[in-house]
Coordinates of C-alpha atoms and ligand atoms in Angstrom, one line a residue:
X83 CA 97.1 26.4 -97.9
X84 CA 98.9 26.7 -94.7
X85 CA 98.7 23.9 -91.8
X86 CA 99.3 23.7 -88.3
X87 CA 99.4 22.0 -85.3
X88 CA 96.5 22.9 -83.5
X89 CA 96.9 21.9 -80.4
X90 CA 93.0 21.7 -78.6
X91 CA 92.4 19.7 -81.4
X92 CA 95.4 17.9 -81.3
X93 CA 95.1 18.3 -85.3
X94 CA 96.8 19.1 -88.2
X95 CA 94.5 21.7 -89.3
X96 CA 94.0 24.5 -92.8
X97 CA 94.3 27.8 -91.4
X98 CA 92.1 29.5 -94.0
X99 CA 91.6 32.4 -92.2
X100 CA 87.9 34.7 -92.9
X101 CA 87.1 36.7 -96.1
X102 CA 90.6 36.9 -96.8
X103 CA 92.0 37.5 -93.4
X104 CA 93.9 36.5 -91.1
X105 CA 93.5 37.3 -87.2
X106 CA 96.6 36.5 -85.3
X107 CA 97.2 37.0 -81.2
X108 CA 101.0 36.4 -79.6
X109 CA 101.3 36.7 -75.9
X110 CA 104.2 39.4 -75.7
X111 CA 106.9 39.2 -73.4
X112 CA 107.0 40.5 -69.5
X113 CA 109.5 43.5 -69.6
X114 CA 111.4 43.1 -66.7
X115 CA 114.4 42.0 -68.0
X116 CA 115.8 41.3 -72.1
X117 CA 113.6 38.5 -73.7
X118 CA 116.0 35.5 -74.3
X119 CA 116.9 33.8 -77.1
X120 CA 114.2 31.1 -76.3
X121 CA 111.4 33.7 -75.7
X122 CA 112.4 35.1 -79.8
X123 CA 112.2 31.5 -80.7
X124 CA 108.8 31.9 -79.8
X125 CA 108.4 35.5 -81.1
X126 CA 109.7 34.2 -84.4
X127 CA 107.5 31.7 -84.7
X128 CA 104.4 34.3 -85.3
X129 CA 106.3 35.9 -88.2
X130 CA 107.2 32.5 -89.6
X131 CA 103.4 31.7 -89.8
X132 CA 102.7 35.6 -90.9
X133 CA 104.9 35.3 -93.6
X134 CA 103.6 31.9 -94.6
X135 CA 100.3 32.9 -94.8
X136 CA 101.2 36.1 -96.9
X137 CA 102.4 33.8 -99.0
X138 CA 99.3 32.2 -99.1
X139 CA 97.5 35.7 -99.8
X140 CA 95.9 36.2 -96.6
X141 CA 95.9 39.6 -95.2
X142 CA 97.3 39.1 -91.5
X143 CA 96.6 41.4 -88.4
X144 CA 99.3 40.0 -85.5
X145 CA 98.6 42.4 -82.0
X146 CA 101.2 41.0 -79.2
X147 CA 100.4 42.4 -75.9
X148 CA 103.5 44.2 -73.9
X149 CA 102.8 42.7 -70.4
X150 CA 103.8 45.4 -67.7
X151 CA 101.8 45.0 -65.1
X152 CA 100.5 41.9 -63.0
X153 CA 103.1 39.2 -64.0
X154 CA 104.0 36.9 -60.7
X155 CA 106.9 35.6 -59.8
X156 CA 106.9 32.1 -58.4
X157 CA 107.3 34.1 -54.7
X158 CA 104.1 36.0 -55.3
X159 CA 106.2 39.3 -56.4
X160 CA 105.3 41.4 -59.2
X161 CA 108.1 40.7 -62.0
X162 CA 108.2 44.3 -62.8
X163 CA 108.8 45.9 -59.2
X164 CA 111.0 43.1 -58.2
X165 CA 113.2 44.2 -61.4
X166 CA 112.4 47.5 -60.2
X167 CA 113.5 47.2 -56.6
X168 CA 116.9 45.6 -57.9
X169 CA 118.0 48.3 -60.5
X170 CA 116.1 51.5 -58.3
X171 CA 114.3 52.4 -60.8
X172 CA 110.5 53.6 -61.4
X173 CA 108.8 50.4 -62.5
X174 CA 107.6 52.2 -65.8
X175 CA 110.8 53.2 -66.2
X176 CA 112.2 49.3 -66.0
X177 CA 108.7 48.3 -68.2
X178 CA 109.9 51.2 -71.0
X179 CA 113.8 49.9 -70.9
X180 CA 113.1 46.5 -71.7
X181 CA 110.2 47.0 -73.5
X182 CA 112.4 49.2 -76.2
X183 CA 115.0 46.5 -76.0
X184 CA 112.6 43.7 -77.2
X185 CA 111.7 45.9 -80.2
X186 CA 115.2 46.2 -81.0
X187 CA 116.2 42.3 -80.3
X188 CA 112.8 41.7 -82.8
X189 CA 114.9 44.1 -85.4
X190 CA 118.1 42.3 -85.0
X191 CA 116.5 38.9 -85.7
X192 CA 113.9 40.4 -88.6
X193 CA 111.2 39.6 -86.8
X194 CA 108.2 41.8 -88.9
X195 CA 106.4 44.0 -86.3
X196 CA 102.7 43.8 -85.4
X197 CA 100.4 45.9 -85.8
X198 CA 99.8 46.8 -83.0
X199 CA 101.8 46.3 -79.1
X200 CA 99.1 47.1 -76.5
X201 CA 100.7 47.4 -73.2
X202 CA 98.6 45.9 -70.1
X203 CA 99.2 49.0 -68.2
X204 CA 97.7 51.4 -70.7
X205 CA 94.7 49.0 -71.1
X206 CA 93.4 48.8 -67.2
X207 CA 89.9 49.9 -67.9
X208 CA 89.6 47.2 -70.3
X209 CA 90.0 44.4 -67.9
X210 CA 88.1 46.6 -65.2
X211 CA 85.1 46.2 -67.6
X212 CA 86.0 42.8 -68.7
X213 CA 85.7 41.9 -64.6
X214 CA 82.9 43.6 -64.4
X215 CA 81.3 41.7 -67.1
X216 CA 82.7 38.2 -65.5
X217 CA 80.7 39.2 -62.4
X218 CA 77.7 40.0 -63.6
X219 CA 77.8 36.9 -65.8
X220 CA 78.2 34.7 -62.6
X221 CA 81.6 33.5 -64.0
X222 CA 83.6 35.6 -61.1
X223 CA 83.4 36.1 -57.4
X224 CA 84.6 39.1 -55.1
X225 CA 86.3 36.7 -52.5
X226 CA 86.2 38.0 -48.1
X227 CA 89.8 38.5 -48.9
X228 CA 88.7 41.5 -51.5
X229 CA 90.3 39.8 -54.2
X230 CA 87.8 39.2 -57.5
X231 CA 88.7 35.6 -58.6
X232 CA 87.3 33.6 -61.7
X233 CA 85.5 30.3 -60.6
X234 CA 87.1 27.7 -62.8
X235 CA 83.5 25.6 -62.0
X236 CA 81.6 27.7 -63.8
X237 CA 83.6 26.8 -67.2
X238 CA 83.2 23.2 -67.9
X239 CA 84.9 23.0 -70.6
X240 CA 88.0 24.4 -68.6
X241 CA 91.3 22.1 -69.5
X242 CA 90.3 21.7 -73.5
X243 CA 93.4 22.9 -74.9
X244 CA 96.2 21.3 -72.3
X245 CA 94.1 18.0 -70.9
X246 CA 94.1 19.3 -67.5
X247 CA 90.9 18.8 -66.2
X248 CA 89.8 20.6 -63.3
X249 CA 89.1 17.0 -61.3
X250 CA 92.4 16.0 -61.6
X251 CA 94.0 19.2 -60.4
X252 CA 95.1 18.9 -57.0
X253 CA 95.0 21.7 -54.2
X254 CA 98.5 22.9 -53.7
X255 CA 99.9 21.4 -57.0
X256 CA 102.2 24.1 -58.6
X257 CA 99.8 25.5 -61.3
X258 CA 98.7 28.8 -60.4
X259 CA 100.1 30.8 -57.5
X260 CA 99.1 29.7 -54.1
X261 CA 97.5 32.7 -53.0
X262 CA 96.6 32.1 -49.3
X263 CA 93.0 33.8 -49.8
X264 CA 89.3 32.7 -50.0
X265 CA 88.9 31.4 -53.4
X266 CA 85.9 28.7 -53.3
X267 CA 87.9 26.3 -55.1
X268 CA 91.5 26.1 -55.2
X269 CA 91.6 26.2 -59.3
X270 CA 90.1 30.0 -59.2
X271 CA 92.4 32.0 -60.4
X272 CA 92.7 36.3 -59.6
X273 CA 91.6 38.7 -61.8
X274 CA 91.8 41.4 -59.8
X275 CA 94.0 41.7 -56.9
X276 CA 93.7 44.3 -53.8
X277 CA 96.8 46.7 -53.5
X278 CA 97.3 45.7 -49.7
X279 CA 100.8 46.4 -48.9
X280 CA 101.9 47.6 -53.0
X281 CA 101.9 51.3 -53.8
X282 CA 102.9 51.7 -56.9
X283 CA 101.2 50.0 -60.3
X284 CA 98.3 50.1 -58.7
X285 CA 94.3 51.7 -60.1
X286 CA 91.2 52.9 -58.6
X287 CA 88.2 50.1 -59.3
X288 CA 84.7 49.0 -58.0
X289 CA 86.7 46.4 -55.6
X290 CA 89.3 48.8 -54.0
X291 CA 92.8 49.6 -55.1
X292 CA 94.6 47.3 -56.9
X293 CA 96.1 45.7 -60.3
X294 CA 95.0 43.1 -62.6
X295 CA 95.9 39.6 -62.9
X296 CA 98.0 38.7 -65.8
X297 CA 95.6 36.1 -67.7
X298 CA 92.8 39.0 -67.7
X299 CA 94.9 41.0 -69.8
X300 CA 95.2 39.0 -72.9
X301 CA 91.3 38.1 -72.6
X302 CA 90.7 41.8 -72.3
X303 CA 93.5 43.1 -75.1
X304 CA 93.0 40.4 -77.6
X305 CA 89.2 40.8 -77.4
X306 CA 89.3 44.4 -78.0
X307 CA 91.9 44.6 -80.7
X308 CA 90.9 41.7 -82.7
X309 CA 87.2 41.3 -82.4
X310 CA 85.6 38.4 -80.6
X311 CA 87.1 35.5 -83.4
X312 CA 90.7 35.3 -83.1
X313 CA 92.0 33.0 -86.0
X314 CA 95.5 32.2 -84.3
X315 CA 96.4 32.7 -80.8
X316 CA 100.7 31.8 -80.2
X317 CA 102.6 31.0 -77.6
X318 CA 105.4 29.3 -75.8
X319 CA 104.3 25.8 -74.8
X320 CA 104.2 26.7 -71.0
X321 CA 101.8 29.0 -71.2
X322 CA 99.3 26.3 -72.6
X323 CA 98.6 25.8 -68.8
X324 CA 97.4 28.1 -66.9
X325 CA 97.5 30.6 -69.0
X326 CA 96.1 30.0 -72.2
X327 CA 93.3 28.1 -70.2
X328 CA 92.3 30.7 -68.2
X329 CA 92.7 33.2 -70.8
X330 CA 90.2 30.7 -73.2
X331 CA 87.8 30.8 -70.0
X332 CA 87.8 34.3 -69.4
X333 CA 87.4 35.2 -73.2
X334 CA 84.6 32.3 -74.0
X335 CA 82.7 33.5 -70.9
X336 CA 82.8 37.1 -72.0
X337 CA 81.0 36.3 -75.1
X338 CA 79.3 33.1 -75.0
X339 CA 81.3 31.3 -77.6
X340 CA 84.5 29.8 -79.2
X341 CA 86.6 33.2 -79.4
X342 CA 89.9 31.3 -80.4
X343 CA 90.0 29.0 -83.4
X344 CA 93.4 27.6 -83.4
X345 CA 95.9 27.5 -80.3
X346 CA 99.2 27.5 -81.9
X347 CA 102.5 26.5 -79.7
X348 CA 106.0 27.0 -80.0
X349 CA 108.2 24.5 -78.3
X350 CA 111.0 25.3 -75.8
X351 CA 114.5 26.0 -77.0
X352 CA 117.5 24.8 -74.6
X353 CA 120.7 26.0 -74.9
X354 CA 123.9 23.4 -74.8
X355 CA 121.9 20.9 -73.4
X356 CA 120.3 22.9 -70.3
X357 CA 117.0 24.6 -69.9
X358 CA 118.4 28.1 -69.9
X359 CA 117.9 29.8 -66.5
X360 CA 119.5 32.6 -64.3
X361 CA 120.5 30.7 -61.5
X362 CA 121.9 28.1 -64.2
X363 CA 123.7 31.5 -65.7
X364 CA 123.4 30.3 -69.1
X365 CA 120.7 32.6 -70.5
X366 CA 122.1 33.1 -73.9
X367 CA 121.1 37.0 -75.3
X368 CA 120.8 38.2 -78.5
X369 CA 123.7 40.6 -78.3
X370 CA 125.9 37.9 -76.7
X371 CA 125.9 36.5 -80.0
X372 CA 126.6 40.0 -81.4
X373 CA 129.3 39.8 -79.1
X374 CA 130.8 36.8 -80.6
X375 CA 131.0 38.7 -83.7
X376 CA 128.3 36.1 -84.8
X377 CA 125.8 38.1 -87.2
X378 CA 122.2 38.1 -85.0
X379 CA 120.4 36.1 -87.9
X380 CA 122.3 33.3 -87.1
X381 CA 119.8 32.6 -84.5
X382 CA 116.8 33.1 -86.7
X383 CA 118.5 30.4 -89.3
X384 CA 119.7 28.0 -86.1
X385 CA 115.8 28.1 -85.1
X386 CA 114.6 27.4 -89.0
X387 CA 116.9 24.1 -89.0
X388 CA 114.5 22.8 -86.5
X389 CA 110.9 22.5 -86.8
X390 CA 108.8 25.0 -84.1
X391 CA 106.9 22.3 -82.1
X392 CA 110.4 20.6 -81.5
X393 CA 112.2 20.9 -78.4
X394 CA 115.4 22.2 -79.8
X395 CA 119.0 22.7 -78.6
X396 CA 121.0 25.8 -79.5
X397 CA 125.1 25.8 -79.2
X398 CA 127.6 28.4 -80.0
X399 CA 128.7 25.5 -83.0
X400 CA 125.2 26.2 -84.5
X401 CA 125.3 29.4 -84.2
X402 CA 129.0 29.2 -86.0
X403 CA 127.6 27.0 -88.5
X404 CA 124.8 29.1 -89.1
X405 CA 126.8 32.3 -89.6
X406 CA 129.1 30.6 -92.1
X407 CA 125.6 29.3 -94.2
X408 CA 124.6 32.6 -94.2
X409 CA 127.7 34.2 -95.5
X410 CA 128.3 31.9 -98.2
X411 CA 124.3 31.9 -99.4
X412 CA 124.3 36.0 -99.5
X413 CA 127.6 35.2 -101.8
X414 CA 125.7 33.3 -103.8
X415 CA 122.9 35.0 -103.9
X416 CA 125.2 38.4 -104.9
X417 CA 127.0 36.2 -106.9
X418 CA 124.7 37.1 -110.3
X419 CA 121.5 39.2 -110.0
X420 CA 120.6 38.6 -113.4
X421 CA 117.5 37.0 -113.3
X422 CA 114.3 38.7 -111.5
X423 CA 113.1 36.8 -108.7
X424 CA 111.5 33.6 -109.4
X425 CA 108.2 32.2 -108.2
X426 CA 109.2 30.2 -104.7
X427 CA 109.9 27.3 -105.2
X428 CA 107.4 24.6 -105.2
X429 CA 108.7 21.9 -102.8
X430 CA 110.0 24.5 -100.4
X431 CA 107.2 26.4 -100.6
X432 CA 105.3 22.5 -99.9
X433 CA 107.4 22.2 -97.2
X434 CA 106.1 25.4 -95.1
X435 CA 103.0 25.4 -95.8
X436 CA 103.0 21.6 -94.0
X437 CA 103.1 22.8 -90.5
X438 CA 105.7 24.6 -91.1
X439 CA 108.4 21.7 -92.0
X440 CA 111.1 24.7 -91.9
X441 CA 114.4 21.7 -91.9
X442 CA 112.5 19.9 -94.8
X443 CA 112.7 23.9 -96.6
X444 CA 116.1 24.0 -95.8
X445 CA 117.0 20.6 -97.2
X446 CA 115.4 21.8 -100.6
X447 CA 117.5 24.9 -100.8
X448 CA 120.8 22.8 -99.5
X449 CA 119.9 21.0 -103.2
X450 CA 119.7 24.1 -105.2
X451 CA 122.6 25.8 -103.8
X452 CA 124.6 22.4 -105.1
X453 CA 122.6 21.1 -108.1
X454 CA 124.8 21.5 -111.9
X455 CA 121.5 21.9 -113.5
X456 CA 120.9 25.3 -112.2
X457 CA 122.7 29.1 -113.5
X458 CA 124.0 31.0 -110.7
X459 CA 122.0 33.7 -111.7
X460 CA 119.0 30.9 -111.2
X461 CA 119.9 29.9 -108.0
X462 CA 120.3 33.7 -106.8
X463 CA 116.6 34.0 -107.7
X464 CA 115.5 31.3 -105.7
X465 CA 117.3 32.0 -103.0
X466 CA 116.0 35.5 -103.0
X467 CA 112.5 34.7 -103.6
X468 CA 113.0 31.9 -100.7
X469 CA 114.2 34.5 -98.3
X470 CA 110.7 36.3 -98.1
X471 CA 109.9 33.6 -95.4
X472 CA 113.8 33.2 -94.6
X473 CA 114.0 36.8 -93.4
X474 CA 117.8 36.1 -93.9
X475 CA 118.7 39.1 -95.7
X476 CA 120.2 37.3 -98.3
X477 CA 119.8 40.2 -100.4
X478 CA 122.6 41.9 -98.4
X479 CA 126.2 41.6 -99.7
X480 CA 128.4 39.6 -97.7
X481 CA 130.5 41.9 -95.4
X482 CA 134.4 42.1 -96.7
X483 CA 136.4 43.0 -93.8
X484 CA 140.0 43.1 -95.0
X485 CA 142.3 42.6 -92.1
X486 CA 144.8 45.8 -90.3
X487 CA 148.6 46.1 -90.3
X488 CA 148.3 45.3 -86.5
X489 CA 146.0 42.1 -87.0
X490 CA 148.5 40.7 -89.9
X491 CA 151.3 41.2 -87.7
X492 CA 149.8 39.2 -84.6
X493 CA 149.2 36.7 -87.2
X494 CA 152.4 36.2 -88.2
X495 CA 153.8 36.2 -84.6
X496 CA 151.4 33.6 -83.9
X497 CA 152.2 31.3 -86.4
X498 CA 156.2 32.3 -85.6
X499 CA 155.4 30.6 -82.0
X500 CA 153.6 27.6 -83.1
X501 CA 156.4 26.9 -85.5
X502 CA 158.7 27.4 -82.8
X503 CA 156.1 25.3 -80.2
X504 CA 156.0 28.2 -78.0
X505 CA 152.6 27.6 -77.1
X506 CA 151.9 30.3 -74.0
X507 CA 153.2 32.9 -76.4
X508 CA 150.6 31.2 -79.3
X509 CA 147.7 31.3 -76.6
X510 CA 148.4 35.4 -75.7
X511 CA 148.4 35.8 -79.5
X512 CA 145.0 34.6 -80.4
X513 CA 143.7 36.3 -77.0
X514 CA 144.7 39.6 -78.7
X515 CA 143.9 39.0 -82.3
X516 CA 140.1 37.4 -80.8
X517 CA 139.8 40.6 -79.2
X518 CA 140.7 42.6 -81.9
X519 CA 137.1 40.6 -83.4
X520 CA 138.9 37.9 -85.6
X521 CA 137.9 34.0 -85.1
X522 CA 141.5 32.0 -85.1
X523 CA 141.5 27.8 -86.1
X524 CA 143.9 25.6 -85.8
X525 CA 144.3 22.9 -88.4
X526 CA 146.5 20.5 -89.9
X527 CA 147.5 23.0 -91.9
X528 CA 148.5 25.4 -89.5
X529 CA 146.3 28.5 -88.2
X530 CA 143.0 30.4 -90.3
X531 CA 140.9 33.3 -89.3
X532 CA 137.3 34.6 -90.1
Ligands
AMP225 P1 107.7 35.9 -70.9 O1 108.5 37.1 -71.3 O2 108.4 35.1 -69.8 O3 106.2 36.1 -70.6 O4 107.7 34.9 -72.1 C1 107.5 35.3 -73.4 C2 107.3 34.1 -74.3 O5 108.5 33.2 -74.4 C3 106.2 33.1 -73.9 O6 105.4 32.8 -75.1 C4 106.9 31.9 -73.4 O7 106.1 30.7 -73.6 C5 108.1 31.9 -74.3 N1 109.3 31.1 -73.7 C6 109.8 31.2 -72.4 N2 110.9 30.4 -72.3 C7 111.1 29.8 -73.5 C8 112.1 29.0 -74.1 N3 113.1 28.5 -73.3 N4 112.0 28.6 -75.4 C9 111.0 29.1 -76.1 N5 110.0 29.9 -75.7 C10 110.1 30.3 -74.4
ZN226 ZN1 98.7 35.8 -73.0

């Protein structure tokens, strides 16, 4: 059976699933711009623990919500009409662009789909009855400023999941954004917000023009598409506060009980050493690795060396050293295609299913590829049956590029110069032959390419 870190509990716990099935919610990504590398950590981590459980013969049902509407920036501004303003563009317009570039990033890293991506702005009436229902229920508040905001009071239970307890939250602390309005207590969070000066994104309701909050939406979505008991709810560790607290508020409120059984989270990934960020201008994208003539998957094998509740470091050397692994295990795996696929393994398969221990699998495989007791044709069949939870396409035959006249010539110049120590004229050389797409070393015995 499968196990995770749940982390209300703050347990290792079976995820069993009911009758047989699996319930899975992901918070999706805001649209206003390409998810990065770090955000598809997170995404992967879903279809790691689908996969697992698969393998554990549970039939899964993952929705991940496509969050277009009602996502703040720290300065109060709607992610998506910010985005919007910059590129002049419709804001559904921006919200479609990215949304279909997060569907193909998902395909590049083999990242299974859901079942289902319900988009927040497709889904307003949903969290208009879902308010509605808050209301009644005493659990929400139309405030003098017009706004409809959740009274954190009314939950006690509220800070289960990330220890924050609503006594210990200070007014004007950084935790939700500081709306100057008329909440009764500075925790409250919106759920719906009054259009004011905003034109566009906005829908007719009880309380006046306006658009949703973004925690209403998963309470509202998940609900509706899942039923009210959601096995698995995933996320990035930042959204264990606010979000995931307010969402656990808004949902238990709505019907009176536990609606989430395990919180699952998904630790941050860095990139060389710094939290990636746009004023940093080190976001790492999928298709700059592409761009490195690195395949995409690289990433998905970089994240598998590290365990998911890890804070993790990517650099371009992993990503190199993951590229090569996967080259020379699809040439292995290719290598004899004798033998049908095996059962998994058992101690990698042991190694999964304990919250997900993903370097520990790796390890394991590491031992087949070099063990002398093993065929070739054996190893290729656990390799292959492996890669059901890898999602490495092992299967695929390593690519066999053969080089042109043109590249062979550069390379020939270029080692002519470095013989003759004409380094400026070695440097242009491997300018032109890495633009041509070729990777050039220098070692101590002389010059190599990939
Ligand atoms: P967003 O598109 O900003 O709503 O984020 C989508 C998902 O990515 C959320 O689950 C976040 O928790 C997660 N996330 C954001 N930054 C990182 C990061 N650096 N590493 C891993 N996950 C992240
Ligand atoms: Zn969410």
């Amino acid at each position: 059976m499968l196990k995770l870190y749940e982390t209300r509990s703050r347990q290792v716990l079976p995820i069993a699933g009911r009758g047989g099935a699996l319930k899975i919610y992901c918070c999706g990504p805001t649209v206003y711009r390409d998810a990065h590398v770090g955000n598809l950590r997170t995404f992967l981590l879903s279809d790691l623990i689908t996969r697992a459980a698969i393998l554990t013969g549970l039939e899964v049902t993952l929705v991940q919500n496509i969050t277009d509407v009602g996502h703040m920036a720290d300065d109060l501004e709607d992610k998506i009409l910010a985005q919007a303003t910059t590129e002049s563009l419709d804001p559904f317009v921006i919200a479609r662009k990215y949304e279909d570039r997060f569907h193909l990033d998902l395909q590049r890293l083999n990242i299974a789909p859901a079942n289902s991506y319900p988009r927040a702005s497709d889904n307003i009436n949903l969290m208009i009855a879902a308010i509605e229902k808050l209301i009644e229920k005493n659990f929400a508040y139309v405030a003098p400023d017009g706004n409809v905001y959740f009274d954190a009071q009314s939950f006690p239970s509220y800070g289960a999941i990330s220890g924050n307890r609503l006594d210990a939250l200070k007014p004007g602390h950084r935790y939700e954004y500081s709306e100057d309005g008329t909440k009764r207590f500075h925790a409250d969070w919106a759920l719906w917000k009054l259009a004011r000066n905003r034109t566009e994104m906005i829908w007719q309701t009880p309380w006046g023009a306006g658009y949703p909050g973004w925690h209403i939406e998963c309470s509202a979505m998940s609900l509706e598409f899942l039923g009210d008991q959601i096995d698995l709810h995933i996320g990035g560790i930042d959204l264990r506060f606010p979000h995931h607290e307010n969402e656990r508020a808004q949902s238990n409120a709505l019907i009176g009980k536990e609606a989430v059984t395990h919180w699952i989270h998904g630790e941050h990934l860095l990139f060389e050493g710094r939290k990636m960020s746009k004023s940093a201008g080190n976001v790492l994208l999928v298709q700059d690795i592409i761009d490195k003539g690195l395949d995409p998957l690289s990433a998905r094998l970089a994240f598998l060396e590290n365990r998911y509740r890890s804070q993790m470091d990517l650099t371009w050397a992993s990503l190199e050293a993951a590229h090569s692994t996967i080259k020379r295990w699809r040439t292995l795996v290719n290598s004899d295609l004798s033998t049908s696929m095996l059962a998994p393994d058992s101690e990698f398969i042991d190694a999964i299913m304990n919250d997900l221990d993903t370097p520990r699998a790796l390890l394991r495989l590491r031992a087949i590829e070099k063990s002398g007791a093993l065929t070739s044709a054996e190893k290729s069949a656990i390799f292959r049956s492996a890669d059901q939870f890898l999602g490495l396409d092992l299967s695929r035959a390593p690519e066999k590029k053969s080089l042109s006249a043109e590249q062979s010539q550069l390379l020939e110049l270029r080692r002519q110069a470095r013989a003759a120590k004409d380094f400026a004229e070695s440097d242009r050389l491997r300018g032109l032959l890495e633009e041509s797409g070729l990777q050039i070393k220098d070692g101590p015995d002389g010059q190599s390419w990939d």
